[in-house]
Structure formats: structure tokens, C-alpha cells
CSV table of C-alpha atoms and ligand atoms in Angstrom, one decimal:
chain,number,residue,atom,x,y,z
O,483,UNK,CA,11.2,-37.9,-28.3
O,484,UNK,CA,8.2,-39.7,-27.2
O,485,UNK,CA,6.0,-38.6,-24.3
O,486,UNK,CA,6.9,-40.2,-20.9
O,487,UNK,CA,3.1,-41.1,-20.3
O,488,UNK,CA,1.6,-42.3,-23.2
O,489,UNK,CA,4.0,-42.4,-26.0
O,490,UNK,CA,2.9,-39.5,-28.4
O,491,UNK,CA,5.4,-37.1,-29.8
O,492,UNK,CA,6.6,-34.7,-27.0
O,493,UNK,CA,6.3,-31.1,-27.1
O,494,UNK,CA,8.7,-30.4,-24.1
O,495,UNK,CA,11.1,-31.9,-21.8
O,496,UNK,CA,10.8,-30.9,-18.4
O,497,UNK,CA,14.9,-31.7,-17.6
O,498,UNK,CA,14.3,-31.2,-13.9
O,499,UNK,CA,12.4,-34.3,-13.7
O,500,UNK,CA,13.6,-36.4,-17.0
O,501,UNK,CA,10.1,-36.3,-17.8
O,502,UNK,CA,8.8,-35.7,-21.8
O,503,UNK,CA,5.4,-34.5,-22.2
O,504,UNK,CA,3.0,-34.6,-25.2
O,505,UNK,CA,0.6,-31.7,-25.8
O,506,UNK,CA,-2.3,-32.9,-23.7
O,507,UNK,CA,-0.1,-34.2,-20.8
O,508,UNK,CA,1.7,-31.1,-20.7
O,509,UNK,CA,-1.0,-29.1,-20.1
O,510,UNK,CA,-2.3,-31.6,-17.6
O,511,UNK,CA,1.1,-31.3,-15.8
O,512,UNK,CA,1.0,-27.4,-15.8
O,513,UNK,CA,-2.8,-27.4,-14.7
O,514,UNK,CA,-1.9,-29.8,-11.7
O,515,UNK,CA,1.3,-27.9,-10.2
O,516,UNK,CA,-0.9,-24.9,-9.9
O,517,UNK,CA,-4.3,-26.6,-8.3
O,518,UNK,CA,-2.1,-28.1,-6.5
O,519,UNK,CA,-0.2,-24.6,-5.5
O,520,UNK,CA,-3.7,-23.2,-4.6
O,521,UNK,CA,-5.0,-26.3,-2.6
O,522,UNK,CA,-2.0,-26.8,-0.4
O,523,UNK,CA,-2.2,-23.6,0.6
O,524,UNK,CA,-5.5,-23.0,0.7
O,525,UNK,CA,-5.3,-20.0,-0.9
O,526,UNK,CA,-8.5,-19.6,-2.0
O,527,UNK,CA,-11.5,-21.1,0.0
O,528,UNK,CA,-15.3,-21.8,-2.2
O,529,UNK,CA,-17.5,-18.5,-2.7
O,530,UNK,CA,-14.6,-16.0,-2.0
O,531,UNK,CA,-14.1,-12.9,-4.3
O,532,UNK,CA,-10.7,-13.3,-6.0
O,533,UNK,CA,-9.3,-10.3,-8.0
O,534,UNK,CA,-6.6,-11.0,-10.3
O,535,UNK,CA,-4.1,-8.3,-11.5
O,536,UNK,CA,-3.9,-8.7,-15.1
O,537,UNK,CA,-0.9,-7.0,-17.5
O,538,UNK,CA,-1.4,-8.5,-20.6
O,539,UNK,CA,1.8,-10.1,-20.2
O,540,UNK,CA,1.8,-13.8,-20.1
O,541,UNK,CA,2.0,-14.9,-16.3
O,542,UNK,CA,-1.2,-12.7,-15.7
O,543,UNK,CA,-3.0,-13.8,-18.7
O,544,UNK,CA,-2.3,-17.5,-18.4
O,545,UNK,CA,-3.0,-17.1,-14.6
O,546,UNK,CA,-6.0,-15.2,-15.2
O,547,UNK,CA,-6.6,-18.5,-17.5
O,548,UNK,CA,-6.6,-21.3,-15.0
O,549,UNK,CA,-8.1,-19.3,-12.6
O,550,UNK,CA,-11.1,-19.4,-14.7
O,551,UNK,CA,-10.8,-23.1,-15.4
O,552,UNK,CA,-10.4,-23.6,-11.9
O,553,UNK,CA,-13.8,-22.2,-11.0
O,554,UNK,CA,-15.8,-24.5,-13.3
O,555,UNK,CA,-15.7,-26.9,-10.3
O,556,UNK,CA,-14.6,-24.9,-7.5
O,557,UNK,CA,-17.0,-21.9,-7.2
O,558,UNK,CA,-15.8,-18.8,-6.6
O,559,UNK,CA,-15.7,-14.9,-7.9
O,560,UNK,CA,-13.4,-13.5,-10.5
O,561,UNK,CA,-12.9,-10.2,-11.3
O,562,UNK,CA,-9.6,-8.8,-13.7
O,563,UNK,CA,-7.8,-5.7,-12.8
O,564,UNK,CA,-6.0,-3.9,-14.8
O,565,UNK,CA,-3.4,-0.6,-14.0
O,566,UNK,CA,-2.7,1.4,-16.5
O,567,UNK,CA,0.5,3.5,-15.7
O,568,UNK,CA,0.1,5.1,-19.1
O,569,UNK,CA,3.0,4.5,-21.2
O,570,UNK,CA,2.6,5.5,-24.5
O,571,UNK,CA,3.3,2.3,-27.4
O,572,UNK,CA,3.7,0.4,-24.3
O,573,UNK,CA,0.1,-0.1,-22.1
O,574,UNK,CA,-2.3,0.5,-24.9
O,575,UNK,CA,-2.1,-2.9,-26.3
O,576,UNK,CA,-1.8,-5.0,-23.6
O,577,UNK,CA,-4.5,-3.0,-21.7
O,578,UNK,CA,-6.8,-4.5,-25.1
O,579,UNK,CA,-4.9,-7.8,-24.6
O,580,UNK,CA,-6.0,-8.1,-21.0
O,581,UNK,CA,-9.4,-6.7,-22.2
O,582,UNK,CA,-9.6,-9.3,-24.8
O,583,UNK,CA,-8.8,-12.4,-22.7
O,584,UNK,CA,-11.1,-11.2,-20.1
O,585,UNK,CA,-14.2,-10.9,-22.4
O,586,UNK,CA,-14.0,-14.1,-23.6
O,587,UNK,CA,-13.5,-15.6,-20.5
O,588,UNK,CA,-16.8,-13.5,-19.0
O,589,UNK,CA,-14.8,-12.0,-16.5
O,590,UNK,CA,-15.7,-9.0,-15.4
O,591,UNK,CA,-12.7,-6.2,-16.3
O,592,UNK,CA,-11.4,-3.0,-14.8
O,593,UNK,CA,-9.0,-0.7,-15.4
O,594,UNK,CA,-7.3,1.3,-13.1
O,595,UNK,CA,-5.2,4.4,-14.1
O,596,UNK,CA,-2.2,6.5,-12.5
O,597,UNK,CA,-4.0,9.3,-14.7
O,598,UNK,CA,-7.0,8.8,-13.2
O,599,UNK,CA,-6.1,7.8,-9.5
O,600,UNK,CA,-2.6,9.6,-8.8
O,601,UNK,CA,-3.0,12.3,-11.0
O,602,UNK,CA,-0.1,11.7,-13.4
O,603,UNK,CA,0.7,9.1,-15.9
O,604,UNK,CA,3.9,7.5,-15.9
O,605,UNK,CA,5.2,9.4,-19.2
O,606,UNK,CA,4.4,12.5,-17.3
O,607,UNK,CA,6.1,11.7,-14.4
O,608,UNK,CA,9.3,10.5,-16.2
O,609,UNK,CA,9.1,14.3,-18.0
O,610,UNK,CA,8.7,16.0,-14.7
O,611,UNK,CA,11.5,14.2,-12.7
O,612,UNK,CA,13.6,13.6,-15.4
O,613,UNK,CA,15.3,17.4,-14.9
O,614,UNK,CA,15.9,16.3,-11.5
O,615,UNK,CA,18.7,17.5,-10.0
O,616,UNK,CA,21.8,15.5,-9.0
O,617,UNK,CA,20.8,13.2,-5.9
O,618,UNK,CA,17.1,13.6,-6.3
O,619,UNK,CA,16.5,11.5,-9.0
O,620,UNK,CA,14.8,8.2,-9.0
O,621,UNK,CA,14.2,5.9,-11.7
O,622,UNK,CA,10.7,5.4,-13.3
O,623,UNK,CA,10.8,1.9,-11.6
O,624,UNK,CA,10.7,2.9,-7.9
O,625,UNK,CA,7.5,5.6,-9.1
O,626,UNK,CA,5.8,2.7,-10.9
O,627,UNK,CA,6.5,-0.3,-8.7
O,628,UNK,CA,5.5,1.6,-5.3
O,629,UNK,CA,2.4,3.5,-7.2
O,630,UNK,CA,1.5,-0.1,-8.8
O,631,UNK,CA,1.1,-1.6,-5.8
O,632,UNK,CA,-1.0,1.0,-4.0
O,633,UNK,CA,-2.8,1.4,-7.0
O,634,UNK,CA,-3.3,-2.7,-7.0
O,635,UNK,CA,-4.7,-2.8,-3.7
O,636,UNK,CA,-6.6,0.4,-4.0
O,637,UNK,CA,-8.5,-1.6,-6.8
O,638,UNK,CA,-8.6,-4.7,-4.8
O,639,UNK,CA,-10.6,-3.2,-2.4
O,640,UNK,CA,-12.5,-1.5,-4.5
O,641,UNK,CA,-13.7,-4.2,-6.3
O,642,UNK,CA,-14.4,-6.0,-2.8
O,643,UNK,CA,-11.9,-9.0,-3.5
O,644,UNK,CA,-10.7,-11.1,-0.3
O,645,UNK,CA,-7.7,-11.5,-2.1
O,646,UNK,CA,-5.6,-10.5,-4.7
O,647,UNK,CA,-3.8,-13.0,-7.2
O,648,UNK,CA,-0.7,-12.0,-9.1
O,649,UNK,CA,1.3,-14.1,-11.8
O,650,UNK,CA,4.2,-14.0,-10.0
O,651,UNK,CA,6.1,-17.4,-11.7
O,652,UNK,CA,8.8,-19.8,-10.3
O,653,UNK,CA,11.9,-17.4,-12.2
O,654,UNK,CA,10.3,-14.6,-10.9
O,655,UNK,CA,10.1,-15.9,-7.4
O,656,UNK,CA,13.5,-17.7,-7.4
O,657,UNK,CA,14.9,-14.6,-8.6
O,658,UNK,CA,13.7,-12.3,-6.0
O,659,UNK,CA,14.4,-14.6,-3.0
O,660,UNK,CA,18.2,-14.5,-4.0
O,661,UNK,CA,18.1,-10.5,-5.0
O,662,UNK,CA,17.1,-10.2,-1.7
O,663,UNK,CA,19.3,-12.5,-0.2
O,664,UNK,CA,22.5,-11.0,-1.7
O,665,UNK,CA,21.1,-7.4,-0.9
O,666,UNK,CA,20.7,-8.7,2.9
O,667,UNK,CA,17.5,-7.4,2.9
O,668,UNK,CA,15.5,-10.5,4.6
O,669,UNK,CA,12.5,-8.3,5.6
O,670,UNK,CA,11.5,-8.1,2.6
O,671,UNK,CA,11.4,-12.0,1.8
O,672,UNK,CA,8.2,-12.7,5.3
O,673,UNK,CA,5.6,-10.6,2.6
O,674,UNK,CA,4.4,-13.0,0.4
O,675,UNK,CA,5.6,-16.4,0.4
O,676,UNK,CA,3.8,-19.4,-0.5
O,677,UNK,CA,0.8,-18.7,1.2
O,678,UNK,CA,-0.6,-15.0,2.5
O,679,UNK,CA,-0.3,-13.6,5.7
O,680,UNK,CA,-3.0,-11.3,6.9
O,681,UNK,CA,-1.4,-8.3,8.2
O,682,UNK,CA,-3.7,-4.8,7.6
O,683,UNK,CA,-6.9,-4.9,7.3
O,684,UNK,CA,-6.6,-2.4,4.6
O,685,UNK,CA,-4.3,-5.0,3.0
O,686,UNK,CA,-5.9,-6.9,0.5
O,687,UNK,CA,-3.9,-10.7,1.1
O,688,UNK,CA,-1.8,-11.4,-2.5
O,689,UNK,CA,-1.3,-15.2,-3.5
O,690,UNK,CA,0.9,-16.1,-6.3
O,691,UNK,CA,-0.6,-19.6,-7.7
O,692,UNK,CA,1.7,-19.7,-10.3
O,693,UNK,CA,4.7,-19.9,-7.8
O,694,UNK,CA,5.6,-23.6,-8.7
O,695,UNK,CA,5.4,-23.0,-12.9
O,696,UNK,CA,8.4,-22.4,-14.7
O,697,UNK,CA,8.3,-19.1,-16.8
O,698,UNK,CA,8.9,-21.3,-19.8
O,699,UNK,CA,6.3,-23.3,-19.2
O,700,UNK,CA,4.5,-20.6,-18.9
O,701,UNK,CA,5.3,-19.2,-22.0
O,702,UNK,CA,4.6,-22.9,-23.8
O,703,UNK,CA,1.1,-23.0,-22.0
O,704,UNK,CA,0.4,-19.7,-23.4
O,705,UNK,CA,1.5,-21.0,-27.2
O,706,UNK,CA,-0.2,-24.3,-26.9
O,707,UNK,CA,-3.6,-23.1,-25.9
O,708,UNK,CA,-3.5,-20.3,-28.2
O,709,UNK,CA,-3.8,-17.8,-25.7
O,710,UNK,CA,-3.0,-13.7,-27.0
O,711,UNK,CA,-0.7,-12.3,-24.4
O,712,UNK,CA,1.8,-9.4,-24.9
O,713,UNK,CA,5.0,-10.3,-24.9
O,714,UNK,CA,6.8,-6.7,-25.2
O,715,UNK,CA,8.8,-5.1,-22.6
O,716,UNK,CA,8.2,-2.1,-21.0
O,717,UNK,CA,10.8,0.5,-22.4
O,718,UNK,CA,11.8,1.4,-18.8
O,719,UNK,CA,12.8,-1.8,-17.1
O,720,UNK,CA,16.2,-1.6,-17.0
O,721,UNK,CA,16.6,-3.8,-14.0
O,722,UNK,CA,20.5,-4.2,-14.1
O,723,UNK,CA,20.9,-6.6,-11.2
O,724,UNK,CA,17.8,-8.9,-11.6
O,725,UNK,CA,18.9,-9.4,-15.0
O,726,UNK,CA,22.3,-10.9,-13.9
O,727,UNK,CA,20.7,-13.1,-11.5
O,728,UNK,CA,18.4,-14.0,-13.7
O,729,UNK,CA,21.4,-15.3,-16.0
O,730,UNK,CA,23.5,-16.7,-13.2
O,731,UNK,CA,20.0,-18.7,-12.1
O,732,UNK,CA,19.4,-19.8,-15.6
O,733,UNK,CA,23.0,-21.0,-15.9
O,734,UNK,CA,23.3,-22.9,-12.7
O,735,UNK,CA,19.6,-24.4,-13.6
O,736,UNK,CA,21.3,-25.6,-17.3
O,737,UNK,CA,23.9,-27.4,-15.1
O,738,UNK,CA,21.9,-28.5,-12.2
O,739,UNK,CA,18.6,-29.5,-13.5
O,740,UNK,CA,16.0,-28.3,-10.3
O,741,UNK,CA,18.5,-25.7,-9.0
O,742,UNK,CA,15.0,-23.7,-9.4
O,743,UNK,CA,13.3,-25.9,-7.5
O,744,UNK,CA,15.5,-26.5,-4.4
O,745,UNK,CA,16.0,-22.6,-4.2
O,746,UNK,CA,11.9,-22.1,-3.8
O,747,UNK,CA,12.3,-25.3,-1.8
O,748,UNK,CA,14.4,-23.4,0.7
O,749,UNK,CA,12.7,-20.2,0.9
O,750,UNK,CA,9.0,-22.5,1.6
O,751,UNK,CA,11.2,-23.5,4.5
O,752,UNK,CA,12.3,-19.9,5.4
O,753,UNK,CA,9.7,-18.2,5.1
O,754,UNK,CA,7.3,-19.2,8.6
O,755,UNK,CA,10.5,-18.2,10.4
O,756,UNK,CA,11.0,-14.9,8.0
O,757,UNK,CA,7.3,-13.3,8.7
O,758,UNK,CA,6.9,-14.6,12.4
O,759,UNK,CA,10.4,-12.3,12.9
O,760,UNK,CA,9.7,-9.4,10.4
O,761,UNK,CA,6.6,-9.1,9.0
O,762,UNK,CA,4.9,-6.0,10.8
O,763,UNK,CA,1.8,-6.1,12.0
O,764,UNK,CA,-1.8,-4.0,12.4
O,765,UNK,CA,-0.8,-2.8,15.6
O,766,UNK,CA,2.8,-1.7,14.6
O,767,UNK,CA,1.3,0.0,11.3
O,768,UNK,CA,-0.5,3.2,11.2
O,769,UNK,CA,-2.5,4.4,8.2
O,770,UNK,CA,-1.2,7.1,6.0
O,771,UNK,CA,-2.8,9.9,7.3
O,772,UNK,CA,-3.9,11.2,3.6
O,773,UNK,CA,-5.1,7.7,1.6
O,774,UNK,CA,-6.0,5.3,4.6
O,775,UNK,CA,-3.4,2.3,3.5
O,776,UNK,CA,-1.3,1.2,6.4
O,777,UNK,CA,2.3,2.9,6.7
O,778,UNK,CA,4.9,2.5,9.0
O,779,UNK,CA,5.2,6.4,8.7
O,780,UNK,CA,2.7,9.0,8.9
O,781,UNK,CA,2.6,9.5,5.1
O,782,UNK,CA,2.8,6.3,3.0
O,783,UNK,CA,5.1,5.8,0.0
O,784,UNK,CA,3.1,6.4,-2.7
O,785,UNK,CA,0.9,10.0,-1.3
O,786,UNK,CA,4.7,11.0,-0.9
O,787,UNK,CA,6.0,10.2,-4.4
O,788,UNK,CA,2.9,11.6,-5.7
O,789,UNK,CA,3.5,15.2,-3.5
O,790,UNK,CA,7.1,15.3,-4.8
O,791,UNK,CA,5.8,15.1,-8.4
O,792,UNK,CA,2.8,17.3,-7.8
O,793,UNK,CA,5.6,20.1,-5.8
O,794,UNK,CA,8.2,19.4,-9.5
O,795,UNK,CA,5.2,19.9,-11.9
O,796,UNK,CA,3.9,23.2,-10.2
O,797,UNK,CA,4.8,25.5,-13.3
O,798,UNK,CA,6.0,22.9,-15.6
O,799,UNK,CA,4.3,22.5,-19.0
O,800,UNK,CA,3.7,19.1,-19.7
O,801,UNK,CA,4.5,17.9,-23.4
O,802,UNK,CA,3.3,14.4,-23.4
O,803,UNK,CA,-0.3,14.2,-24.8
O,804,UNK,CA,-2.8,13.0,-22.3
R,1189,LIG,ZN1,1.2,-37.8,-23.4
R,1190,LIG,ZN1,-1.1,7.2,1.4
């Protein structure tokens, strides 16, 4: 097939539009639908500090990418964070990945570790809870996604970013508003949405440019430009229910070309109405009386998780090498 816009061959069809895009106009296409995520938002205004969280994976990486294109004409400061949860044949390379990709960028690059700033890596924690008795156990998700984010905004702040930018893509957006929708759990959805709320102070903002790109576009971007990313998985995700909606999502999307797009369509909608009505604010949050981050308790999530591991590892010999 030809391209739709000047006739060369096509390197993708975008069904949800008809559209057939050579290499140059593809990337065009994808460079547009996220300056025109940031600008409509205004989600990042000239001279700010942006931090952006960076795997390895591809959303990060080609995020962290277009950020820095971005900035050759609309000034403003990038710095790339990375968290290292330390999993063993899992972080190592994309940590060097995300290293890479910074470096020849010139971005500045840190890494943040759970070794270093929680005082276990993930590995270890897995070993310690893992002889958890019946009813206490969590999975290695809930320890890494709640420690993540801390962890994230820990660094945020530390690198003095007034925001923090996540790769967060249209599957991954689309897929969450409905997991959340079918677990009733609305709350959840008045976070983040398509532009940032400001609701702690000791709550770096998150934007998610990459909202409107498709995660195979994504992926194409990446392959096209020649970009390194990682594209292993990490050998505990065993998100059961995401991955069937993910499926189901995909399927309807096959059938219904811009089923995608009507879903984020209606949470864009949703959403002013979602955070007005649940989205708590600095004077209904305290801050957790042992890290400072703001809490609705007295002791946030992730100074809790990291007591109950520090209480389980009390006279446990740890076999995973540092
Ligand atoms: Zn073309
Ligand atoms: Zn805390």
C-alpha cells in the first residue's frame, strides 16, 4: 500500500482512521499526537524542570525520546529517573538501556534503588514474604507498584522536577480506565487523567504525554528510529485480569476500528467530574508521620510495607546476593 499523504510505500496502516503512512509521515503523525497531548493540556509550561521516569521499556524510552526533541524548540529541563527494584536477569539491562538512551541524549540520569532507599530489593522481599503464612501474603506486584511510586516521587523531588512524566500509552490508559470501571473502583480513575491535578505539595504532578499513542505505534516508533529499548517482561507480572482486558480491548478494537479511542474519549469526559468528587485534597491528607509524603492514614503505604518486611526479615538469612 501507498502512503495516504504522499504516495510512498507505507510502513503502517493506522485502521482507526483508514489512513496509510510512509516512514517519514508516520513519525510525523506520532510526533504530532503527542505535542499535541502536551500542548492541549498544557502540561508542561517553558523553563520548567520535567523529570521523566524511565524503565528501559519502550513507552519510557520513546517518551523520554520526544521529550527531548520537544525541547529543541520549547525550552525546558530534562532529567531521567530510573528505579531499580533489583530483580536479578531482569533490571540490570534495562537499567544500561535507560542509561544508554539517556547519554546520548545528554540527559542527565539517576538511579534510584529499593536497596538503597527502602532497604530491601525486590528479590529479597519476594524471599522474605514468600513463607508467608496463609492470608498474609501479598504478591510481589502490590510491594513493587506501591514502593515504585513512592520511590518515583521520592526522586522527583529530589531531583527538583515540577512534574513528573510517565510513558503511560493509550492500551495502557484504556485498559486501566475499564479495570477500574468493572472493579467499581471510580476513585481511583480522578488521579491522573489527561491533564494533572495539584493535590499535595509533597506530590510531584504526573503527566502521561503519551496518552493518545497507541502501544503499537509505539513499538513501530521505537523500530523505525532505531531506538534500543528493552522489551523483556518482568518475571513477576502476572497480572491475570489486565491481561483479559487487554484481550477483550484488542478484540473489540479488531472489530471496531477506534473502540480505543472513544473509550479514552469518554473517560477525557469523565474525568473533571471524577476528581472534582473524589480526588482528596491537601487539607484532607496528612503526611505519614515517618517519610513526609501525604497519607490519608498516619503511616503511608509504603513506610508500612517496608515495617512488615523489616518485622519478617528479623532473623531471616537472606540468600539472594546483594
Ligand atoms: Zn508519506
Ligand atoms: Zn511514609
Amino acid at each position: 500500500m501507498k502512503c495516504s499523504k504522499c504516495g510512498r510505500e507505507a510502513v503502517y496502516h493506522a485502521r482507526y482512521t483508514g489512513r496509510y503512512y510512509c516512514r517519514k509521515h508516520f513519525n510525523e503523525m506520532v510526533e504530532k499526537k503527542f505535542k499535541e497531548t502536551v500542548k492541549k493540556y498544557r502540561l508542561i509550561a517553558k523553563g520548567e524542570r520535567i523529570a521523566v521516569g524511565v524503565s528501559g521499556g519502550k513507552d519510557s524510552v520513546v517518551l523520554m525520546h520526544l521529550l527531548a526533541k520537544l525541547r529543541e524548540k520549547f525550552p525546558f529541563e530534562l532529567v531521567a529517573i530510573t528505579i531499580d527494584e533489583g530483580i536479578a536477569g531482569y533490571r540490570p539491562p534495562s537499567v544500561g538501556i535507560a542509561r544508554r538512551n539517556a547519554e546520548k541524549l545528554g540527559i542527565e540520569h539517576r538511579i534510584y534503588s529499593f536497596k538503597n532507599h527502602i532497604g530491601f530489593t525486590l528479590d529479597e522481599t519476594v524471599e522474605i514474604m514468600g513463607s508467608f503464612e496463609k492470608g498474609e501474603r501479598v504478591g510481589a506486584c502490590s510491594y513493587c507498584g506501591v514502593w515504585r511510586r513512592w520511590l518515583l516521587n521520592y526522586a522527583a523531588k529530589d531531583v527538583g522536577a515540577d512534574k513528573l512524566a510517565v510513558g503511560h500509552n493509550l492500551d495502557d490508559e484504556v485498559q486501566m480506565f475499564m479495570m477500574n470501571i468493572m472493579r467499581g473502583d471510580i476513585a481511583r480513575l480522578g488521579r491522573t487523567g489527561p491533564y494533572y491535578e495539584e493535590i499535595h505539595p509533597e506530590l510531584v504532578p504526573r503527566i502521561k504525554p503519551l496518552r493518545e499513542i497507541p502501544e503499537k505505534e509505539i513499538v513501530l516508533y521505537a523500530i523505525l528510529n532505531g531506538i534500543e529499548v528493552d522489551f523483556s517482561e518482568c518475571p513477576y507480572a502476572v497480572e491475570a485480569f489486565r491481561a483479559e482486558i487487554r484481550d477483550w480491548i484488542n478484540e473489540m478494537e479488531e472489530r471496531h476500528p477506534g473502540t480505543k479511542y472513544q473509550i479514552l474519549r469518554s473517560y477525557d469526559k469523565l474525568f473533571p467530574l471524577i476528581a472534582k468528587t473524589y480526588t482528596k485534597r491537601t487539607s484532607e491528607l496528612n503526611r505519614c508521620k515517618i517519610c513526609g509524603q501525604p497519607t490519608t492514614g498516619e503511616i503511608c503505604k509504603a513506610c508500612s510495607f517496608r515495617i512488615q518486611v523489616e518485622e519478617k526479615s528479623k532473623g531471616h538469612e537472606l540468600h539472594t546476593p546483594p
